[in-house]
Coordinates of C-alpha atoms in Angstrom, one line a residue:
M1 CA 0.1 0.3 -0.2
L2 CA 1.7 3.1 -1.0
D3 CA 2.2 5.9 2.0
Y4 CA -0.7 8.1 2.3
R5 CA 2.2 11.1 1.6
V6 CA 2.8 9.7 -1.5
K7 CA -0.5 9.9 -2.0
T8 CA -0.2 13.7 -1.4
F9 CA 2.8 14.0 -3.8
L10 CA 1.2 12.6 -6.7
E11 CA -1.6 14.6 -5.9
V12 CA 0.2 17.7 -5.6
Y13 CA 2.2 17.2 -8.7
R14 CA -1.2 16.4 -11.3
K15 CA -2.7 19.9 -9.6
A16 CA 0.1 21.8 -9.6
S17 CA -1.8 23.4 -6.5
F18 CA -1.5 22.5 -2.3
T19 CA -4.7 23.9 -2.6
A20 CA -6.4 21.8 -4.6
A21 CA -4.6 19.0 -3.9
A22 CA -6.2 19.3 0.1
R23 CA -9.5 19.8 -1.5
E24 CA -9.0 17.0 -3.9
L25 CA -7.8 15.0 -0.6
H26 CA -9.9 16.0 1.4
I27 CA -7.4 17.0 3.9
S28 CA -6.2 20.8 5.0
Q29 CA -3.4 22.5 3.1
P30 CA -0.9 22.9 6.0
A31 CA -1.2 18.8 6.3
V32 CA -0.7 18.8 2.1
S33 CA 2.8 21.0 3.2
Q34 CA 3.6 18.7 6.0
H35 CA 3.5 15.5 4.0
I36 CA 5.5 17.1 0.9
H37 CA 8.2 18.5 3.7
Q38 CA 8.5 15.2 5.2
L39 CA 9.1 13.3 1.6
E40 CA 11.6 16.3 1.1
A41 CA 13.0 15.5 4.3
H42 CA 13.1 11.9 3.6
Y43 CA 14.7 12.1 -0.4
G44 CA 17.1 15.1 1.1
C45 CA 16.0 17.3 -1.9
L46 CA 12.9 19.8 -2.6
L47 CA 10.3 18.2 -4.5
F48 CA 8.7 21.6 -5.7
S49 CA 9.7 25.4 -6.2
T50 CA 7.3 28.3 -5.9
Q51 CA 7.8 30.9 -8.6
T52 CA 5.3 33.9 -8.7
R53 CA 2.8 31.8 -6.4
M54 CA 3.3 28.9 -9.2
I55 CA 4.2 25.4 -7.8
R56 CA 6.9 23.7 -10.2
P57 CA 8.2 20.5 -9.7
T58 CA 12.2 20.5 -9.5
P59 CA 13.9 17.8 -11.6
A60 CA 13.9 15.5 -8.0
G61 CA 10.1 16.3 -8.1
D62 CA 10.0 14.7 -12.1
L63 CA 12.2 11.8 -11.6
L64 CA 10.2 10.7 -8.6
F65 CA 6.9 11.2 -10.0
T66 CA 7.4 8.9 -12.7
R67 CA 8.4 6.1 -10.5
L68 CA 6.1 6.4 -8.1
S69 CA 3.3 7.4 -10.5
I70 CA 3.9 3.7 -11.8
M71 CA 3.8 2.3 -8.7
E72 CA 0.5 3.5 -8.3
H73 CA -0.7 2.3 -11.7
D74 CA 0.9 -1.3 -10.3
E75 CA -0.8 -1.0 -7.0
R76 CA -4.8 -0.8 -8.4
R77 CA -4.0 -3.8 -10.5
L78 CA -2.7 -5.6 -7.6
E79 CA -5.8 -5.1 -6.3
E80 CA -7.8 -6.3 -8.6
E81 CA -5.8 -9.5 -8.1
L82 CA -6.4 -9.5 -4.5
A83 CA -10.0 -9.0 -4.9
L84 CA -10.2 -11.9 -7.3
L85 CA -8.4 -14.3 -4.7
A86 CA -11.5 -13.1 -2.8
T87 CA -13.4 -15.2 -5.1
D88 CA -11.7 -18.1 -5.8
C89 CA -10.7 -16.8 -8.9
A90 CA -6.4 -16.6 -8.7
S91 CA -6.1 -17.6 -11.9
P92 CA -4.1 -14.9 -14.1
D93 CA -6.0 -14.9 -16.6
V94 CA -9.3 -13.7 -15.1
R95 CA -7.6 -10.3 -14.5
P96 CA -9.5 -7.9 -16.9
L97 CA -7.2 -7.1 -19.9
R98 CA -6.7 -3.1 -20.7
L99 CA -5.4 -2.4 -23.9
G100 CA -5.6 0.2 -26.1
C101 CA -4.7 -0.1 -30.1
T102 CA -4.0 2.2 -33.1
R103 CA -7.1 2.5 -35.6
T104 CA -5.2 0.0 -38.4
I105 CA -4.0 -2.5 -35.5
A106 CA -7.6 -2.2 -34.1
D107 CA -9.7 -2.6 -37.3
Y108 CA -7.2 -5.2 -38.9
L109 CA -5.0 -7.0 -36.6
A110 CA -6.2 -7.2 -33.0
P111 CA -9.8 -9.1 -33.9
R112 CA -7.8 -12.2 -34.8
L113 CA -4.9 -11.4 -31.6
L114 CA -8.1 -11.2 -29.4
A115 CA -10.3 -14.5 -31.1
D116 CA -7.4 -16.4 -30.5
H117 CA -6.9 -14.8 -27.5
A118 CA -10.2 -15.5 -26.0
A119 CA -10.4 -18.9 -27.0
H120 CA -6.9 -19.7 -25.0
Y121 CA -8.2 -17.7 -21.8
P122 CA -12.3 -17.7 -21.9
N123 CA -12.4 -16.0 -18.6
Q124 CA -10.8 -13.1 -19.2
S125 CA -12.3 -9.9 -19.7
I126 CA -10.6 -8.3 -22.5
L127 CA -11.5 -3.9 -22.4
M128 CA -10.0 -2.3 -25.4
T129 CA -9.9 1.2 -26.5
C130 CA -9.1 2.8 -29.4
G131 CA -6.7 6.0 -30.5
N132 CA -3.8 7.3 -32.0
T133 CA -0.3 6.5 -31.0
R134 CA -0.3 9.7 -28.4
E135 CA -3.8 9.7 -27.3
L136 CA -2.5 5.7 -26.4
L137 CA 0.7 6.9 -24.8
D138 CA -0.9 9.1 -22.3
S139 CA -3.3 6.6 -21.3
I140 CA -0.4 4.7 -20.1
R141 CA 0.9 7.1 -18.6
E142 CA -2.1 7.9 -16.9
G143 CA -3.0 4.4 -15.6
A144 CA -6.1 4.3 -17.4
L145 CA -4.3 1.3 -19.9
D146 CA -2.5 -1.7 -18.8
F147 CA -0.6 -1.3 -22.4
A148 CA -1.3 -0.9 -26.2
L149 CA -0.7 -1.7 -29.1
V150 CA 1.1 0.8 -31.3
E151 CA 2.2 1.5 -34.9
G152 CA 3.7 4.7 -34.3
S153 CA 6.7 6.0 -33.2
F154 CA 7.3 6.5 -29.3
D155 CA 10.3 7.0 -26.8
H156 CA 12.3 3.9 -25.8
A157 CA 13.9 5.6 -23.1
S158 CA 10.5 5.9 -21.5
F159 CA 8.0 3.2 -22.5
G160 CA 9.2 -0.8 -22.1
Y161 CA 7.9 -2.9 -25.5
E162 CA 8.2 -6.0 -27.5
T163 CA 7.9 -6.3 -31.4
L164 CA 5.1 -7.6 -32.3
S165 CA 5.4 -7.7 -35.7
T166 CA 7.1 -5.7 -38.9
E167 CA 4.6 -4.8 -41.4
P168 CA 5.0 -3.7 -44.8
F169 CA 3.9 0.2 -45.4
I170 CA 2.8 0.9 -49.1
A171 CA 1.5 3.4 -51.2
V172 CA -1.7 2.4 -53.2
A173 CA -3.7 3.9 -55.8
A174 CA -7.0 3.1 -57.8
P175 CA -5.9 1.3 -61.2
G176 CA -5.8 3.8 -64.2
T177 CA -5.0 6.9 -62.0
L178 CA -1.3 7.1 -62.4
A179 CA 1.7 5.1 -64.0
A180 CA 3.7 2.9 -62.3
P181 CA 6.2 5.2 -60.3
A182 CA 9.8 4.8 -61.1
T183 CA 10.7 7.3 -57.9
I184 CA 9.1 9.1 -54.7
H185 CA 9.1 12.1 -56.7
D186 CA 6.9 10.8 -59.5
L187 CA 4.0 10.9 -57.0
L188 CA 4.4 14.4 -55.6
H189 CA 2.1 15.3 -58.7
H190 CA -0.9 13.5 -57.2
P191 CA -3.1 14.3 -54.3
L192 CA -1.6 12.8 -50.8
I193 CA -4.8 11.3 -48.8
L194 CA -3.5 10.7 -45.4
R195 CA -4.3 10.3 -41.4
E196 CA -4.8 13.1 -38.9
T197 CA -1.9 14.5 -37.0
G198 CA -0.7 12.1 -34.0
S199 CA -1.4 9.1 -36.1
G200 CA 0.9 6.3 -36.4
T201 CA 0.8 6.0 -39.8
R202 CA 1.1 10.2 -40.7
E203 CA 4.5 9.9 -38.6
I204 CA 5.8 7.1 -40.5
L205 CA 5.3 8.7 -44.0
E206 CA 6.4 11.7 -42.5
A207 CA 9.7 10.6 -40.9
N208 CA 10.3 8.4 -44.2
L209 CA 9.4 11.5 -46.4
A210 CA 12.0 13.6 -44.3
A211 CA 15.1 11.2 -44.6
R212 CA 14.6 11.6 -48.6
G213 CA 14.6 14.8 -48.5
L214 CA 11.1 15.7 -48.8
A215 CA 7.5 16.4 -46.7
I216 CA 4.1 16.1 -47.4
N217 CA 3.6 19.5 -48.8
D218 CA 5.7 18.4 -51.4
F219 CA 2.6 16.8 -52.8
S220 CA 0.0 19.1 -55.0
H221 CA -2.8 18.5 -52.8
R222 CA -3.4 17.2 -49.2
M223 CA -6.6 15.9 -48.0
E224 CA -7.0 14.8 -43.7
L225 CA -9.1 12.3 -42.8
A226 CA -9.3 10.5 -39.7
S227 CA -10.6 7.1 -41.2
I228 CA -8.6 4.7 -42.7
N229 CA -11.7 3.1 -44.4
A230 CA -13.0 6.9 -45.3
I231 CA -9.3 7.3 -47.2
K232 CA -9.5 4.1 -48.8
A233 CA -13.1 4.7 -50.4
L234 CA -11.6 8.3 -51.5
V235 CA -8.1 6.1 -53.1
Q236 CA -10.7 4.0 -54.8
S237 CA -12.5 6.4 -56.4
G238 CA -9.8 8.2 -57.9
G239 CA -9.3 10.8 -55.5
G240 CA -5.5 10.2 -54.8
V241 CA -3.0 8.6 -53.0
S242 CA -2.4 7.0 -49.8
F243 CA 0.1 5.4 -47.3
M244 CA -0.6 2.4 -45.6
Y245 CA 0.3 -0.8 -43.6
R246 CA -0.5 -3.6 -46.6
I247 CA -2.8 -5.5 -43.6
A248 CA -5.4 -2.6 -44.1
V249 CA -5.6 -3.4 -47.7
E250 CA -5.1 -6.5 -48.3
H251 CA -8.3 -7.5 -49.2
E252 CA -8.7 -4.7 -51.8
L253 CA -5.6 -5.8 -53.3
E254 CA -7.0 -9.1 -53.8
R255 CA -9.9 -7.5 -55.7
G256 CA -7.6 -5.3 -57.3
S257 CA -10.1 -2.2 -56.4
L258 CA -6.4 -0.8 -55.3
L259 CA -3.0 -1.2 -56.6
D260 CA 0.3 -1.0 -54.7
V261 CA 2.1 1.9 -56.3
T262 CA 4.9 1.6 -53.8
P263 CA 8.0 3.1 -55.8
A264 CA 11.5 1.2 -55.9
D265 CA 13.4 3.7 -54.0
C266 CA 10.7 4.0 -51.2
P267 CA 10.4 0.3 -49.8
I268 CA 9.0 1.0 -46.2
S269 CA 8.5 -1.4 -43.2
H270 CA 7.5 -0.5 -39.7
D271 CA 7.1 -2.1 -36.1
F272 CA 3.6 -3.1 -34.5
S273 CA 4.8 -3.0 -31.1
L274 CA 3.1 -3.8 -27.3
V275 CA 3.7 -0.9 -25.3
W276 CA 3.8 -0.5 -21.4
E277 CA 5.1 1.5 -18.8
R278 CA 8.3 1.2 -18.1
G279 CA 9.5 0.2 -14.9
S280 CA 6.2 -1.9 -14.6
Q281 CA 6.1 -4.9 -12.1
Y282 CA 3.9 -6.3 -15.0
A283 CA 6.6 -6.0 -17.6
N284 CA 7.8 -9.6 -17.6
D285 CA 3.3 -10.6 -18.4
Y286 CA 3.6 -8.1 -21.2
R287 CA 6.4 -9.9 -23.2
K288 CA 5.3 -13.0 -22.4
L289 CA 1.6 -12.2 -23.9
C290 CA 3.4 -10.4 -26.9
R291 CA 5.5 -13.8 -27.4
E292 CA 2.4 -15.9 -27.1
W293 CA 0.7 -13.7 -29.3
R294 CA 3.4 -13.2 -31.9
E295 CA 4.1 -17.2 -32.2
R296 CA 0.6 -19.2 -31.6
A297 CA -2.0 -16.9 -33.6
P298 CA -1.9 -19.0 -37.3
S299 CA -4.6 -17.0 -38.0
V300 CA -2.1 -13.9 -38.4
H301 CA 1.2 -15.2 -39.8
D302 CA 0.4 -14.8 -43.6
N303 CA 0.1 -11.1 -42.8
G304 CA 3.3 -10.4 -41.0
L305 CA 3.1 -11.4 -37.6
R306 CA 6.0 -13.7 -37.3

């Protein structure tokens, strides 16, 4: 159980206010101040500084918050496990699986993964949310998610992770709308249809264009849509070219309603990763789960999951 002074510190940090923390915790402001001073005495350093009546964490306060918030999130999960013991449900597959998925993974990979998982762990509840990479990483930091499956880039120093698969990232267009491009520059004359800022697919496209001295503004025209299906429909109607994971357009490619027009000078692939809060005591559980999904799910082996 986390010390009550730790809970006070976490609330002060989040609220950036002794007064707001006291109100939230239903204790007096002097009590909040005393808790913080006791922690500072224990660790031998200042945790907050006051500038123009603003409470700001010191570097030591930032570090302590990072470490203690991880402990707080793990404690909640531990409380769930202990509560299950009281119901004679101590099996590890009973604790709810709270995960987030970026949209490509949620729509085209997660259904197969979770169907296989449910077959092996029929008693486990699965709670899945969907969002872009930034939103899911924020939810992990806040303790709202145990882990996330993301396609976008993330800070490897801030999060623990295991690679789930490496997926081809291709350019697609409607048949007859453009000649087979020899280089990436041949695509710049066509409208680019892409996801919103913050999405994994957009970040990967921007990074790979930048590596070639290009940017999305170099395309003749740009349209942003926050829906993969809407993007595919617009591309199929001849509205332009888009970049996305092959797994998201495999059926359209099979039917011939979309063509792979990836230039030879622009081969791209990127990892799908299972990401969790670095330092979590459940890290080994997340690694084991990712390896199970990677090795056991035969239904997704032909889509890059190896």
